[in-house]
């Protein structure tokens, strides 16, 4: 497949992610950054960094909720960090789920926190699967452009 055809396919894939509510206009802006010759790998780096940091935050939140005495302030701080990161990349569905997790931690409701965390992880999992596909597509373009 040619680079223009793959680029069009990526654009349509990202548009479908937006239509499904997984990402918002902020993520669409990141797509346009990748069109600049000096920032071809910007989307790859951003998606990879977001995924790795999110996994770490999920692990830390899970650890907090598994404690006998939950530090709800810490859970709230971690959830706010995840919210900010999701907002920054345009991960709309994860951001919305994080809002519920923040509310649950502010209420100091361990059961609701656990449920909200489950829902947030679920939304992240859906998005991560799409990101993995997107990364493969983007790597195909970079390989074609580099003659590999």
mmCIF file of C-alpha atoms in Angstrom, residues 7-119:
data_model
loop_
_atom_site.group_PDB
_atom_site.id
_atom_site.type_symbol
_atom_site.label_atom_id
_atom_site.label_comp_id
_atom_site.label_asym_id
_atom_site.label_seq_id
_atom_site.Cartn_x
_atom_site.Cartn_y
_atom_site.Cartn_z
ATOM 1 C CA UNK A 7 -2.227 8.201 5.478
ATOM 2 C CA UNK A 8 -5.836 8.365 4.301
ATOM 3 C CA UNK A 9 -6.564 5.110 6.128
ATOM 4 C CA UNK A 10 -5.077 6.499 9.353
ATOM 5 C CA UNK A 11 -7.099 9.677 9.009
ATOM 6 C CA UNK A 12 -10.308 7.657 8.607
ATOM 7 C CA UNK A 13 -9.354 5.416 11.527
ATOM 8 C CA UNK A 14 -8.797 8.415 13.787
ATOM 9 C CA UNK A 15 -12.044 9.992 12.572
ATOM 10 C CA UNK A 16 -13.901 6.781 13.519
ATOM 11 C CA UNK A 17 -12.290 6.915 16.976
ATOM 12 C CA UNK A 18 -13.631 10.452 17.290
ATOM 13 C CA UNK A 19 -17.072 9.435 16.035
ATOM 14 C CA UNK A 20 -17.121 6.629 18.645
ATOM 15 C CA UNK A 21 -16.327 9.127 21.412
ATOM 16 C CA UNK A 22 -12.947 7.596 22.260
ATOM 17 C CA UNK A 23 -11.014 10.737 21.348
ATOM 18 C CA UNK A 24 -11.889 14.388 20.789
ATOM 19 C CA UNK A 25 -10.611 17.328 18.776
ATOM 20 C CA UNK A 26 -7.415 17.501 20.849
ATOM 21 C CA UNK A 27 -6.391 14.125 19.455
ATOM 22 C CA UNK A 28 -7.300 15.246 15.940
ATOM 23 C CA UNK A 29 -4.881 18.125 16.440
ATOM 24 C CA UNK A 30 -2.126 15.616 17.261
ATOM 25 C CA UNK A 31 -2.844 13.915 13.961
ATOM 26 C CA UNK A 32 -2.168 17.131 12.087
ATOM 27 C CA UNK A 33 1.180 17.521 13.888
ATOM 28 C CA UNK A 34 2.336 14.213 12.412
ATOM 29 C CA UNK A 35 1.997 15.673 8.929
ATOM 30 C CA UNK A 36 4.959 17.995 9.548
ATOM 31 C CA UNK A 37 8.136 16.354 8.165
ATOM 32 C CA UNK A 38 10.110 16.955 11.361
ATOM 33 C CA UNK A 39 7.355 15.583 13.611
ATOM 34 C CA UNK A 40 6.462 12.375 11.777
ATOM 35 C CA UNK A 41 6.794 10.269 14.908
ATOM 36 C CA UNK A 42 5.055 12.751 17.249
ATOM 37 C CA UNK A 43 1.816 10.767 17.354
ATOM 38 C CA UNK A 44 3.677 7.526 18.073
ATOM 39 C CA UNK A 45 5.641 9.068 20.915
ATOM 40 C CA UNK A 46 2.602 10.793 22.427
ATOM 41 C CA UNK A 47 0.395 7.696 22.316
ATOM 42 C CA UNK A 48 3.150 5.481 23.727
ATOM 43 C CA UNK A 49 3.976 7.892 26.563
ATOM 44 C CA UNK A 50 0.285 8.277 27.453
ATOM 45 C CA UNK A 51 -0.268 4.519 27.509
ATOM 46 C CA UNK A 52 2.745 3.869 29.719
ATOM 47 C CA UNK A 53 1.949 6.639 32.180
ATOM 48 C CA UNK A 54 -1.692 5.555 32.360
ATOM 49 C CA UNK A 55 -0.727 1.983 33.185
ATOM 50 C CA UNK A 56 1.441 3.275 36.028
ATOM 51 C CA UNK A 57 -1.375 5.449 37.351
ATOM 52 C CA UNK A 58 -3.858 2.560 37.180
ATOM 53 C CA UNK A 59 -1.432 0.404 39.122
ATOM 54 C CA UNK A 60 -0.983 3.069 41.798
ATOM 55 C CA UNK A 61 -4.739 3.666 42.125
ATOM 56 C CA UNK A 62 -5.411 -0.075 42.353
ATOM 57 C CA UNK A 63 -2.760 -0.410 45.027
ATOM 58 C CA UNK A 64 -4.327 2.407 47.050
ATOM 59 C CA UNK A 65 -7.804 0.866 46.817
ATOM 60 C CA UNK A 66 -6.473 -2.507 47.971
ATOM 61 C CA UNK A 67 -5.275 -0.992 51.256
ATOM 62 C CA UNK A 68 -7.256 -1.559 54.442
ATOM 63 C CA UNK A 69 -7.234 2.196 55.071
ATOM 64 C CA UNK A 70 -7.618 3.897 51.693
ATOM 65 C CA UNK A 71 -5.899 7.254 51.281
ATOM 66 C CA UNK A 72 -8.701 8.870 49.299
ATOM 67 C CA UNK A 73 -6.730 12.074 48.869
ATOM 68 C CA UNK A 74 -3.981 10.094 47.140
ATOM 69 C CA UNK A 75 -6.549 8.278 44.985
ATOM 70 C CA UNK A 76 -8.038 11.636 44.038
ATOM 71 C CA UNK A 77 -4.605 13.057 43.159
ATOM 72 C CA UNK A 78 -3.787 10.034 40.994
ATOM 73 C CA UNK A 79 -7.190 10.165 39.296
ATOM 74 C CA UNK A 80 -6.714 13.886 38.630
ATOM 75 C CA UNK A 81 -3.325 13.161 37.084
ATOM 76 C CA UNK A 82 -4.910 10.548 34.818
ATOM 77 C CA UNK A 83 -7.701 13.004 33.987
ATOM 78 C CA UNK A 84 -5.177 15.698 33.044
ATOM 79 C CA UNK A 85 -3.126 13.336 30.894
ATOM 80 C CA UNK A 86 -6.255 12.028 29.176
ATOM 81 C CA UNK A 87 -7.480 15.547 28.589
ATOM 82 C CA UNK A 88 -4.119 16.595 27.186
ATOM 83 C CA UNK A 89 -4.057 13.851 24.572
ATOM 84 C CA UNK A 90 -7.760 14.060 23.814
ATOM 85 C CA UNK A 91 -8.712 10.673 25.277
ATOM 86 C CA UNK A 92 -12.326 11.731 25.791
ATOM 87 C CA UNK A 93 -13.830 8.456 27.019
ATOM 88 C CA UNK A 94 -11.078 7.894 29.593
ATOM 89 C CA UNK A 95 -11.291 11.521 30.726
ATOM 90 C CA UNK A 96 -15.039 11.202 31.344
ATOM 91 C CA UNK A 97 -14.528 7.969 33.263
ATOM 92 C CA UNK A 98 -11.826 9.653 35.367
ATOM 93 C CA UNK A 99 -14.317 12.326 36.384
ATOM 94 C CA UNK A 100 -16.436 9.613 37.999
ATOM 95 C CA UNK A 101 -13.380 8.214 39.763
ATOM 96 C CA UNK A 102 -12.498 11.653 41.101
ATOM 97 C CA UNK A 103 -16.039 12.123 42.415
ATOM 98 C CA UNK A 104 -15.980 8.710 44.071
ATOM 99 C CA UNK A 105 -12.668 9.456 45.794
ATOM 100 C CA UNK A 106 -13.932 12.823 46.989
ATOM 101 C CA UNK A 107 -16.947 11.047 48.518
ATOM 102 C CA UNK A 108 -14.544 8.589 50.158
ATOM 103 C CA UNK A 109 -16.651 5.736 48.808
ATOM 104 C CA UNK A 110 -14.386 2.724 48.348
ATOM 105 C CA UNK A 111 -16.990 0.609 46.538
ATOM 106 C CA UNK A 112 -17.843 3.417 44.125
ATOM 107 C CA UNK A 113 -14.120 4.055 43.603
ATOM 108 C CA UNK A 114 -13.599 0.411 42.709
ATOM 109 C CA UNK A 115 -16.508 0.491 40.272
ATOM 110 C CA UNK A 116 -15.356 3.776 38.727
ATOM 111 C CA UNK A 117 -11.816 2.420 38.433
ATOM 112 C CA UNK A 118 -13.135 -0.681 36.679
ATOM 113 C CA UNK A 119 -15.075 1.478 34.231
#
